[in-house]
Amino acid sequence: MVHYPVYLEVTADKACMAHVLDLPGCFCRAPEPAAALSGLSQAVREYHAWLRTHGEPAPPAEDNVQLEVVEEIASCGPFDPGDAAALFSPERAAITPGEMETYFRLMHHSRADLLAMLSAYAPAPGQPLADEPLDWQPGTDSFTIRRILRHIGNAEEWYVSRLVPPKSLPPEWEGDEKLPLFEFLEMERRTAVERLRRLTEGQRSRVHHPRRWTRYPQEPWTARKALRRFLEHEREHTAQIREILARWERR
C-alpha cells in the first residue's frame, strides 16, 4: 500500500481542489470535498501510470492507494484563471536546485504529452496543428485551443513573476504575442525555466507577496507553489484540449 498526504482548498460553497504534493501536478477538482477525494484516488493511479510511461519511478500498478487529508485551506475559488491559489504548509520550505530539476523534468514530460497530442491531429508529420481545430470553438463561452495554448504560456510568465523583481524577467517576453503560436510556447517555457534556475537562495526560501499583476496582493507564493502550479495548470489544460479535440472530431 502507498500512502499520500492530501491537501485541500475549499471554497465558501464547498467546491474543492484536492492535491497530492508528493506527486506534483496530481489533483482533482469537484463540487465538494468527498467527490474530490473520491476522484483523487483514480488521479493518483493515472499519475503513477504517467510516471511509468516516462520512465520515472512509480509504485506498482497493483498497489493500493491510501489518502489522508492533512491540511484544508479556505479558498476564494472557483479555481478559474486569476483566482488566488492556496499555499500549503510544506510549500513554505526552501527548495533546493536539485529538487527544482525534478519539477523541470516532470514539466518536460507534461509538455511532451501536450505536443504529442496536438501532433496527432496535424495534417502531416512534423507540421503544426491546422488552423481549423486550433480556432474551433465548442461553445459560445468556450476557449479555442489557440487561446488555451496562449493562456498556458502567459500563465508561466506570471508564475515566474511571483518570485522575482519585474526588471529581472526575461526580455524575450516583451512583445511575445507577436510570435507564432508554437514558437511562443517553446520560448515561454525555455526562458521561464532558465530564469527559475537563476533564483537566489533567498528567492528559493522566502514567502513572496507580489503586488503586481494580481487581484490578490495578499496571496502568498513560494518557489514550491509556483512549480506545482506549472504542472497542475498545464496538465489540466491538456485534458481540456483533449476533450475539445474529441468534440471537434465528432462535430
PDB file of C-alpha atoms in Angstrom:
ATOM      1  CA  MET A   1       0.000   0.000   0.000  1.00  0.00           C
ATOM      2  CA  VAL A   2       1.193   3.504  -0.807  1.00  0.00           C
ATOM      3  CA  HIS A   3       0.147   6.383   1.459  1.00  0.00           C
ATOM      4  CA  TYR A   4      -0.134  10.030   0.444  1.00  0.00           C
ATOM      5  CA  PRO A   5      -0.967  13.130   2.476  1.00  0.00           C
ATOM      6  CA  VAL A   6      -3.701  15.173   0.791  1.00  0.00           C
ATOM      7  CA  TYR A   7      -4.109  18.947   0.831  1.00  0.00           C
ATOM      8  CA  LEU A   8      -7.479  20.560   0.199  1.00  0.00           C
ATOM      9  CA  GLU A   9      -8.524  24.029  -0.839  1.00  0.00           C
ATOM     10  CA  VAL A  10     -12.243  24.524  -0.335  1.00  0.00           C
ATOM     11  CA  THR A  11     -14.405  27.458  -1.410  1.00  0.00           C
ATOM     12  CA  ALA A  12     -17.246  29.002   0.577  1.00  0.00           C
ATOM     13  CA  ASP A  13     -19.750  26.970  -1.462  1.00  0.00           C
ATOM     14  CA  LYS A  14     -17.704  23.790  -0.799  1.00  0.00           C
ATOM     15  CA  ALA A  15     -16.164  23.384  -4.250  1.00  0.00           C
ATOM     16  CA  CYS A  16     -12.877  21.601  -3.678  1.00  0.00           C
ATOM     17  CA  MET A  17      -9.490  21.090  -5.278  1.00  0.00           C
ATOM     18  CA  ALA A  18      -7.562  18.202  -3.706  1.00  0.00           C
ATOM     19  CA  HIS A  19      -3.794  17.974  -4.196  1.00  0.00           C
ATOM     20  CA  VAL A  20      -1.120  15.322  -3.648  1.00  0.00           C
ATOM     21  CA  LEU A  21       2.004  17.422  -3.179  1.00  0.00           C
ATOM     22  CA  ASP A  22       4.224  14.327  -3.285  1.00  0.00           C
ATOM     23  CA  LEU A  23       3.044  13.864  -6.885  1.00  0.00           C
ATOM     24  CA  PRO A  24       3.460  17.337  -8.394  1.00  0.00           C
ATOM     25  CA  GLY A  25       0.610  18.068 -10.759  1.00  0.00           C
ATOM     26  CA  CYS A  26      -1.691  15.386  -9.319  1.00  0.00           C
ATOM     27  CA  PHE A  27      -5.024  16.856  -8.238  1.00  0.00           C
ATOM     28  CA  CYS A  28      -8.774  16.541  -8.545  1.00  0.00           C
ATOM     29  CA  ARG A  29     -11.455  19.237  -8.718  1.00  0.00           C
ATOM     30  CA  ALA A  30     -15.037  18.534  -7.683  1.00  0.00           C
ATOM     31  CA  PRO A  31     -18.165  20.312  -6.404  1.00  0.00           C
ATOM     32  CA  GLU A  32     -17.492  19.134  -2.846  1.00  0.00           C
ATOM     33  CA  PRO A  33     -14.622  17.572  -0.832  1.00  0.00           C
ATOM     34  CA  ALA A  34     -15.906  13.983  -0.733  1.00  0.00           C
ATOM     35  CA  ALA A  35     -16.168  13.882  -4.515  1.00  0.00           C
ATOM     36  CA  ALA A  36     -12.702  15.418  -4.887  1.00  0.00           C
ATOM     37  CA  LEU A  37     -11.197  12.768  -2.616  1.00  0.00           C
ATOM     38  CA  SER A  38     -13.015  10.002  -4.455  1.00  0.00           C
ATOM     39  CA  GLY A  39     -11.724  11.251  -7.785  1.00  0.00           C
ATOM     40  CA  LEU A  40      -8.240  11.772  -6.404  1.00  0.00           C
ATOM     41  CA  SER A  41      -7.718   8.035  -5.903  1.00  0.00           C
ATOM     42  CA  GLN A  42      -8.103   7.478  -9.636  1.00  0.00           C
ATOM     43  CA  ALA A  43      -5.993  10.556 -10.384  1.00  0.00           C
ATOM     44  CA  VAL A  44      -3.165   9.055  -8.308  1.00  0.00           C
ATOM     45  CA  ARG A  45      -3.314   5.761 -10.213  1.00  0.00           C
ATOM     46  CA  GLU A  46      -3.288   7.620 -13.511  1.00  0.00           C
ATOM     47  CA  TYR A  47      -0.345   9.711 -12.320  1.00  0.00           C
ATOM     48  CA  HIS A  48       1.584   6.559 -11.399  1.00  0.00           C
ATOM     49  CA  ALA A  49       0.911   5.209 -14.899  1.00  0.00           C
ATOM     50  CA  TRP A  50       2.030   8.536 -16.373  1.00  0.00           C
ATOM     51  CA  LEU A  51       5.307   8.347 -14.435  1.00  0.00           C
ATOM     52  CA  ARG A  52       5.945   4.826 -15.712  1.00  0.00           C
ATOM     53  CA  THR A  53       5.219   5.932 -19.284  1.00  0.00           C
ATOM     54  CA  HIS A  54       8.022   8.478 -19.000  1.00  0.00           C
ATOM     55  CA  GLY A  55      10.490   6.127 -17.324  1.00  0.00           C
ATOM     56  CA  GLU A  56      10.082   7.650 -13.877  1.00  0.00           C
ATOM     57  CA  PRO A  57       9.954   5.522 -10.703  1.00  0.00           C
ATOM     58  CA  ALA A  58       6.424   4.752  -9.537  1.00  0.00           C
ATOM     59  CA  PRO A  59       4.674   2.244  -7.263  1.00  0.00           C
ATOM     60  CA  PRO A  60       3.464  -0.982  -8.898  1.00  0.00           C
ATOM     61  CA  ALA A  61       0.053  -0.726 -10.534  1.00  0.00           C
ATOM     62  CA  GLU A  62      -1.377  -3.341  -8.164  1.00  0.00           C
ATOM     63  CA  ASP A  63      -0.504  -1.355  -5.008  1.00  0.00           C
ATOM     64  CA  ASN A  64      -3.459   0.054  -3.088  1.00  0.00           C
ATOM     65  CA  VAL A  65      -3.576   3.822  -2.582  1.00  0.00           C
ATOM     66  CA  GLN A  66      -4.332   5.312   0.834  1.00  0.00           C
ATOM     67  CA  LEU A  67      -5.108   9.035   1.060  1.00  0.00           C
ATOM     68  CA  GLU A  68      -5.086  11.082   4.259  1.00  0.00           C
ATOM     69  CA  VAL A  69      -6.268  14.686   4.444  1.00  0.00           C
ATOM     70  CA  VAL A  70      -3.681  16.597   6.462  1.00  0.00           C
ATOM     71  CA  GLU A  71      -4.492  20.227   5.648  1.00  0.00           C
ATOM     72  CA  GLU A  72      -7.505  22.199   4.473  1.00  0.00           C
ATOM     73  CA  ILE A  73      -7.337  25.846   3.412  1.00  0.00           C
ATOM     74  CA  ALA A  74     -10.273  28.121   2.650  1.00  0.00           C
ATOM     75  CA  SER A  75     -10.074  29.245  -0.974  1.00  0.00           C
ATOM     76  CA  CYS A  76     -11.654  32.137  -2.790  1.00  0.00           C
ATOM     77  CA  GLY A  77     -12.213  29.797  -5.771  1.00  0.00           C
ATOM     78  CA  PRO A  78     -13.797  28.793  -8.025  1.00  0.00           C
ATOM     79  CA  PHE A  79     -10.345  27.910  -9.400  1.00  0.00           C
ATOM     80  CA  ASP A  80     -10.694  29.984 -12.563  1.00  0.00           C
ATOM     81  CA  PRO A  81      -7.848  31.937 -14.259  1.00  0.00           C
ATOM     82  CA  GLY A  82      -6.661  34.723 -11.975  1.00  0.00           C
ATOM     83  CA  ASP A  83      -8.142  33.251  -8.795  1.00  0.00           C
ATOM     84  CA  ALA A  84      -5.920  33.035  -5.733  1.00  0.00           C
ATOM     85  CA  ALA A  85      -4.424  29.593  -5.088  1.00  0.00           C
ATOM     86  CA  ALA A  86      -3.607  28.065  -1.728  1.00  0.00           C
ATOM     87  CA  LEU A  87      -0.121  27.869  -0.264  1.00  0.00           C
ATOM     88  CA  PHE A  88       0.150  24.677   1.773  1.00  0.00           C
ATOM     89  CA  SER A  89       2.414  24.265   4.796  1.00  0.00           C
ATOM     90  CA  PRO A  90       5.069  22.039   3.143  1.00  0.00           C
ATOM     91  CA  GLU A  91       5.419  24.595   0.347  1.00  0.00           C
ATOM     92  CA  ARG A  92       6.817  27.142   2.785  1.00  0.00           C
ATOM     93  CA  ALA A  93      10.051  25.146   2.999  1.00  0.00           C
ATOM     94  CA  ALA A  94      13.047  26.213   0.933  1.00  0.00           C
ATOM     95  CA  ILE A  95      13.580  24.267  -2.266  1.00  0.00           C
ATOM     96  CA  THR A  96      16.991  23.108  -3.458  1.00  0.00           C
ATOM     97  CA  PRO A  97      18.255  23.378  -7.034  1.00  0.00           C
ATOM     98  CA  GLY A  98      18.209  19.582  -7.220  1.00  0.00           C
ATOM     99  CA  GLU A  99      14.549  19.441  -6.240  1.00  0.00           C
ATOM    100  CA  MET A 100      13.767  22.068  -8.841  1.00  0.00           C
ATOM    101  CA  GLU A 101      15.331  19.894 -11.534  1.00  0.00           C
ATOM    102  CA  THR A 102      12.850  17.142 -10.648  1.00  0.00           C
ATOM    103  CA  TYR A 103       9.994  19.571 -11.290  1.00  0.00           C
ATOM    104  CA  PHE A 104      11.602  20.671 -14.560  1.00  0.00           C
ATOM    105  CA  ARG A 105      11.868  17.057 -15.704  1.00  0.00           C
ATOM    106  CA  LEU A 106       8.183  16.466 -14.937  1.00  0.00           C
ATOM    107  CA  MET A 107       7.331  19.709 -16.741  1.00  0.00           C
ATOM    108  CA  HIS A 108       9.248  18.399 -19.757  1.00  0.00           C
ATOM    109  CA  HIS A 109       7.150  15.217 -19.721  1.00  0.00           C
ATOM    110  CA  SER A 110       3.938  17.230 -19.433  1.00  0.00           C
ATOM    111  CA  ARG A 111       4.870  19.469 -22.351  1.00  0.00           C
ATOM    112  CA  ALA A 112       5.881  16.445 -24.440  1.00  0.00           C
ATOM    113  CA  ASP A 113       2.439  14.940 -23.819  1.00  0.00           C
ATOM    114  CA  LEU A 114       0.709  18.141 -24.889  1.00  0.00           C
ATOM    115  CA  LEU A 115       2.713  18.464 -28.101  1.00  0.00           C
ATOM    116  CA  ALA A 116       2.353  14.772 -28.959  1.00  0.00           C
ATOM    117  CA  MET A 117      -1.412  15.012 -28.570  1.00  0.00           C
ATOM    118  CA  LEU A 118      -1.551  18.047 -30.851  1.00  0.00           C
ATOM    119  CA  SER A 119       0.745  16.476 -33.443  1.00  0.00           C
ATOM    120  CA  ALA A 120      -1.654  13.550 -33.786  1.00  0.00           C
ATOM    121  CA  TYR A 121      -4.145  15.987 -35.319  1.00  0.00           C
ATOM    122  CA  ALA A 122      -1.632  17.742 -37.591  1.00  0.00           C
ATOM    123  CA  PRO A 123      -2.191  17.498 -41.373  1.00  0.00           C
ATOM    124  CA  ALA A 124       1.168  15.734 -41.805  1.00  0.00           C
ATOM    125  CA  PRO A 125       4.025  14.528 -39.576  1.00  0.00           C
ATOM    126  CA  GLY A 126       6.211  17.383 -38.390  1.00  0.00           C
ATOM    127  CA  GLN A 127       3.615  20.022 -39.206  1.00  0.00           C
ATOM    128  CA  PRO A 128       1.784  22.146 -36.625  1.00  0.00           C
ATOM    129  CA  LEU A 129      -1.882  21.725 -35.858  1.00  0.00           C
ATOM    130  CA  ALA A 130      -4.041  23.252 -38.586  1.00  0.00           C
ATOM    131  CA  ASP A 131      -5.951  26.473 -38.025  1.00  0.00           C
ATOM    132  CA  GLU A 132      -9.352  24.778 -38.189  1.00  0.00           C
ATOM    133  CA  PRO A 133      -9.053  22.730 -34.961  1.00  0.00           C
ATOM    134  CA  LEU A 134      -6.969  25.462 -33.323  1.00  0.00           C
ATOM    135  CA  ASP A 135      -9.716  28.018 -33.821  1.00  0.00           C
ATOM    136  CA  TRP A 136     -12.770  25.793 -33.451  1.00  0.00           C
ATOM    137  CA  GLN A 137     -14.983  26.944 -30.587  1.00  0.00           C
ATOM    138  CA  PRO A 138     -17.030  24.181 -28.957  1.00  0.00           C
ATOM    139  CA  GLY A 139     -19.425  26.668 -27.333  1.00  0.00           C
ATOM    140  CA  THR A 140     -20.133  30.384 -27.299  1.00  0.00           C
ATOM    141  CA  ASP A 141     -18.374  30.814 -23.945  1.00  0.00           C
ATOM    142  CA  SER A 142     -15.596  28.290 -24.613  1.00  0.00           C
ATOM    143  CA  PHE A 143     -11.932  28.979 -25.245  1.00  0.00           C
ATOM    144  CA  THR A 144     -10.435  27.825 -28.527  1.00  0.00           C
ATOM    145  CA  ILE A 145      -7.355  25.605 -28.397  1.00  0.00           C
ATOM    146  CA  ARG A 146      -5.291  28.515 -29.698  1.00  0.00           C
ATOM    147  CA  ARG A 147      -6.456  30.701 -26.831  1.00  0.00           C
ATOM    148  CA  ILE A 148      -5.794  27.956 -24.268  1.00  0.00           C
ATOM    149  CA  LEU A 149      -2.239  27.482 -25.548  1.00  0.00           C
ATOM    150  CA  ARG A 150      -1.566  31.223 -25.358  1.00  0.00           C
ATOM    151  CA  HIS A 151      -3.005  31.179 -21.853  1.00  0.00           C
ATOM    152  CA  ILE A 152      -0.647  28.366 -20.815  1.00  0.00           C
ATOM    153  CA  GLY A 153       2.379  30.357 -21.970  1.00  0.00           C
ATOM    154  CA  ASN A 154       1.198  33.596 -20.382  1.00  0.00           C
ATOM    155  CA  ALA A 155       0.488  31.844 -17.086  1.00  0.00           C
ATOM    156  CA  GLU A 156       4.056  30.543 -16.984  1.00  0.00           C
ATOM    157  CA  GLU A 157       5.337  34.100 -17.275  1.00  0.00           C
ATOM    158  CA  TRP A 158       3.050  35.043 -14.427  1.00  0.00           C
ATOM    159  CA  TYR A 159       4.216  32.224 -12.146  1.00  0.00           C
ATOM    160  CA  VAL A 160       7.824  33.336 -12.547  1.00  0.00           C
ATOM    161  CA  SER A 161       6.817  36.951 -11.874  1.00  0.00           C
ATOM    162  CA  ARG A 162       5.503  35.869  -8.461  1.00  0.00           C
ATOM    163  CA  LEU A 163       9.081  35.166  -7.349  1.00  0.00           C
ATOM    164  CA  VAL A 164      11.391  37.780  -8.886  1.00  0.00           C
ATOM    165  CA  PRO A 165      11.529  41.556  -9.474  1.00  0.00           C
ATOM    166  CA  PRO A 166       9.861  42.708 -12.712  1.00  0.00           C
ATOM    167  CA  LYS A 167      13.107  44.143 -14.065  1.00  0.00           C
ATOM    168  CA  SER A 168      14.733  40.707 -13.877  1.00  0.00           C
ATOM    169  CA  LEU A 169      12.137  38.975 -16.051  1.00  0.00           C
ATOM    170  CA  PRO A 170      13.309  37.634 -19.434  1.00  0.00           C
ATOM    171  CA  PRO A 171      13.433  40.387 -22.091  1.00  0.00           C
ATOM    172  CA  GLU A 172      12.086  37.894 -24.642  1.00  0.00           C
ATOM    173  CA  TRP A 173       8.685  38.278 -23.009  1.00  0.00           C
ATOM    174  CA  GLU A 174       8.302  41.796 -24.364  1.00  0.00           C
ATOM    175  CA  GLY A 175       6.172  41.578 -27.485  1.00  0.00           C
ATOM    176  CA  ASP A 176       5.900  37.804 -27.246  1.00  0.00           C
ATOM    177  CA  GLU A 177       2.302  37.827 -28.504  1.00  0.00           C
ATOM    178  CA  LYS A 178       3.697  38.580 -31.971  1.00  0.00           C
ATOM    179  CA  LEU A 179       5.421  35.201 -32.114  1.00  0.00           C
ATOM    180  CA  PRO A 180       3.783  32.304 -33.956  1.00  0.00           C
ATOM    181  CA  LEU A 181       1.904  30.114 -31.509  1.00  0.00           C
ATOM    182  CA  PHE A 182       4.272  27.179 -31.142  1.00  0.00           C
ATOM    183  CA  GLU A 183       7.389  29.373 -31.141  1.00  0.00           C
ATOM    184  CA  PHE A 184       5.700  31.342 -28.368  1.00  0.00           C
ATOM    185  CA  LEU A 185       5.064  28.203 -26.295  1.00  0.00           C
ATOM    186  CA  GLU A 186       8.634  26.961 -26.702  1.00  0.00           C
ATOM    187  CA  MET A 187      10.154  30.332 -25.853  1.00  0.00           C
ATOM    188  CA  GLU A 188       7.965  30.858 -22.787  1.00  0.00           C
ATOM    189  CA  ARG A 189       8.854  27.506 -21.255  1.00  0.00           C
ATOM    190  CA  ARG A 190      12.549  27.707 -22.107  1.00  0.00           C
ATOM    191  CA  THR A 191      13.026  31.215 -20.711  1.00  0.00           C
ATOM    192  CA  ALA A 192      10.856  30.511 -17.660  1.00  0.00           C
ATOM    193  CA  VAL A 193      12.998  27.522 -16.720  1.00  0.00           C
ATOM    194  CA  GLU A 194      16.206  29.460 -17.385  1.00  0.00           C
ATOM    195  CA  ARG A 195      15.012  32.253 -15.091  1.00  0.00           C
ATOM    196  CA  LEU A 196      13.914  29.850 -12.369  1.00  0.00           C
ATOM    197  CA  ARG A 197      17.315  28.165 -12.419  1.00  0.00           C
ATOM    198  CA  ARG A 198      18.808  31.544 -11.508  1.00  0.00           C
ATOM    199  CA  LEU A 199      16.703  32.049  -8.386  1.00  0.00           C
ATOM    200  CA  THR A 200      18.824  33.083  -5.434  1.00  0.00           C
ATOM    201  CA  GLU A 201      18.832  31.098  -2.219  1.00  0.00           C
ATOM    202  CA  GLY A 202      16.632  33.793  -0.704  1.00  0.00           C
ATOM    203  CA  GLN A 203      14.141  33.620  -3.566  1.00  0.00           C
ATOM    204  CA  ARG A 204      14.021  29.839  -3.218  1.00  0.00           C
ATOM    205  CA  SER A 205      13.414  30.149   0.533  1.00  0.00           C
ATOM    206  CA  ARG A 206      11.087  33.038   1.235  1.00  0.00           C
ATOM    207  CA  VAL A 207       7.354  33.547   1.059  1.00  0.00           C
ATOM    208  CA  HIS A 208       6.604  36.220  -1.542  1.00  0.00           C
ATOM    209  CA  HIS A 209       3.610  38.582  -1.635  1.00  0.00           C
ATOM    210  CA  PRO A 210       3.815  40.139  -5.121  1.00  0.00           C
ATOM    211  CA  ARG A 211       1.562  43.134  -5.627  1.00  0.00           C
ATOM    212  CA  ARG A 212       1.860  43.498  -9.401  1.00  0.00           C
ATOM    213  CA  TRP A 213      -0.428  41.844 -11.941  1.00  0.00           C
ATOM    214  CA  THR A 214      -2.849  40.346  -9.428  1.00  0.00           C
ATOM    215  CA  ARG A 215      -6.264  40.905  -7.899  1.00  0.00           C
ATOM    216  CA  TYR A 216      -4.998  39.303  -4.687  1.00  0.00           C
ATOM    217  CA  PRO A 217      -1.900  41.121  -3.398  1.00  0.00           C
ATOM    218  CA  GLN A 218      -2.216  39.232  -0.115  1.00  0.00           C
ATOM    219  CA  GLU A 219      -1.782  35.868  -1.874  1.00  0.00           C
ATOM    220  CA  PRO A 220       1.410  34.110  -0.689  1.00  0.00           C
ATOM    221  CA  TRP A 221       3.781  32.455  -3.140  1.00  0.00           C
ATOM    222  CA  THR A 222       6.881  30.319  -2.845  1.00  0.00           C
ATOM    223  CA  ALA A 223       9.041  28.591  -5.427  1.00  0.00           C
ATOM    224  CA  ARG A 224       7.462  25.247  -4.496  1.00  0.00           C
ATOM    225  CA  LYS A 225       3.950  26.583  -5.040  1.00  0.00           C
ATOM    226  CA  ALA A 226       4.887  28.150  -8.383  1.00  0.00           C
ATOM    227  CA  LEU A 227       6.429  24.915  -9.656  1.00  0.00           C
ATOM    228  CA  ARG A 228       3.399  22.926  -8.538  1.00  0.00           C
ATOM    229  CA  ARG A 229       1.160  25.333 -10.415  1.00  0.00           C
ATOM    230  CA  PHE A 230       3.261  24.974 -13.596  1.00  0.00           C
ATOM    231  CA  LEU A 231       2.426  21.268 -13.628  1.00  0.00           C
ATOM    232  CA  GLU A 232      -1.164  21.413 -12.421  1.00  0.00           C
ATOM    233  CA  HIS A 233      -2.042  24.143 -14.861  1.00  0.00           C
ATOM    234  CA  GLU A 234      -0.608  22.540 -17.984  1.00  0.00           C
ATOM    235  CA  ARG A 235      -1.949  19.082 -17.131  1.00  0.00           C
ATOM    236  CA  GLU A 236      -5.427  20.481 -16.508  1.00  0.00           C
ATOM    237  CA  HIS A 237      -5.469  22.341 -19.811  1.00  0.00           C
ATOM    238  CA  THR A 238      -4.030  19.344 -21.668  1.00  0.00           C
ATOM    239  CA  ALA A 239      -7.080  17.381 -20.524  1.00  0.00           C
ATOM    240  CA  GLN A 240      -9.313  20.261 -21.611  1.00  0.00           C
ATOM    241  CA  ILE A 241      -7.710  20.360 -25.069  1.00  0.00           C
ATOM    242  CA  ARG A 242      -8.084  16.581 -25.388  1.00  0.00           C
ATOM    243  CA  GLU A 243     -11.823  16.945 -24.797  1.00  0.00           C
ATOM    244  CA  ILE A 244     -12.090  19.774 -27.346  1.00  0.00           C
ATOM    245  CA  LEU A 245     -10.263  17.732 -29.991  1.00  0.00           C
ATOM    246  CA  ALA A 246     -12.554  14.768 -29.362  1.00  0.00           C
ATOM    247  CA  ARG A 247     -15.597  17.006 -29.785  1.00  0.00           C
ATOM    248  CA  TRP A 248     -14.087  18.555 -32.915  1.00  0.00           C
ATOM    249  CA  GLU A 249     -13.722  15.081 -34.452  1.00  0.00           C
ATOM    250  CA  ARG A 250     -17.369  14.284 -33.670  1.00  0.00           C
ATOM    251  CA  ARG A 251     -18.756  17.596 -34.953  1.00  0.00           C
TER     252      ARG A 251
END
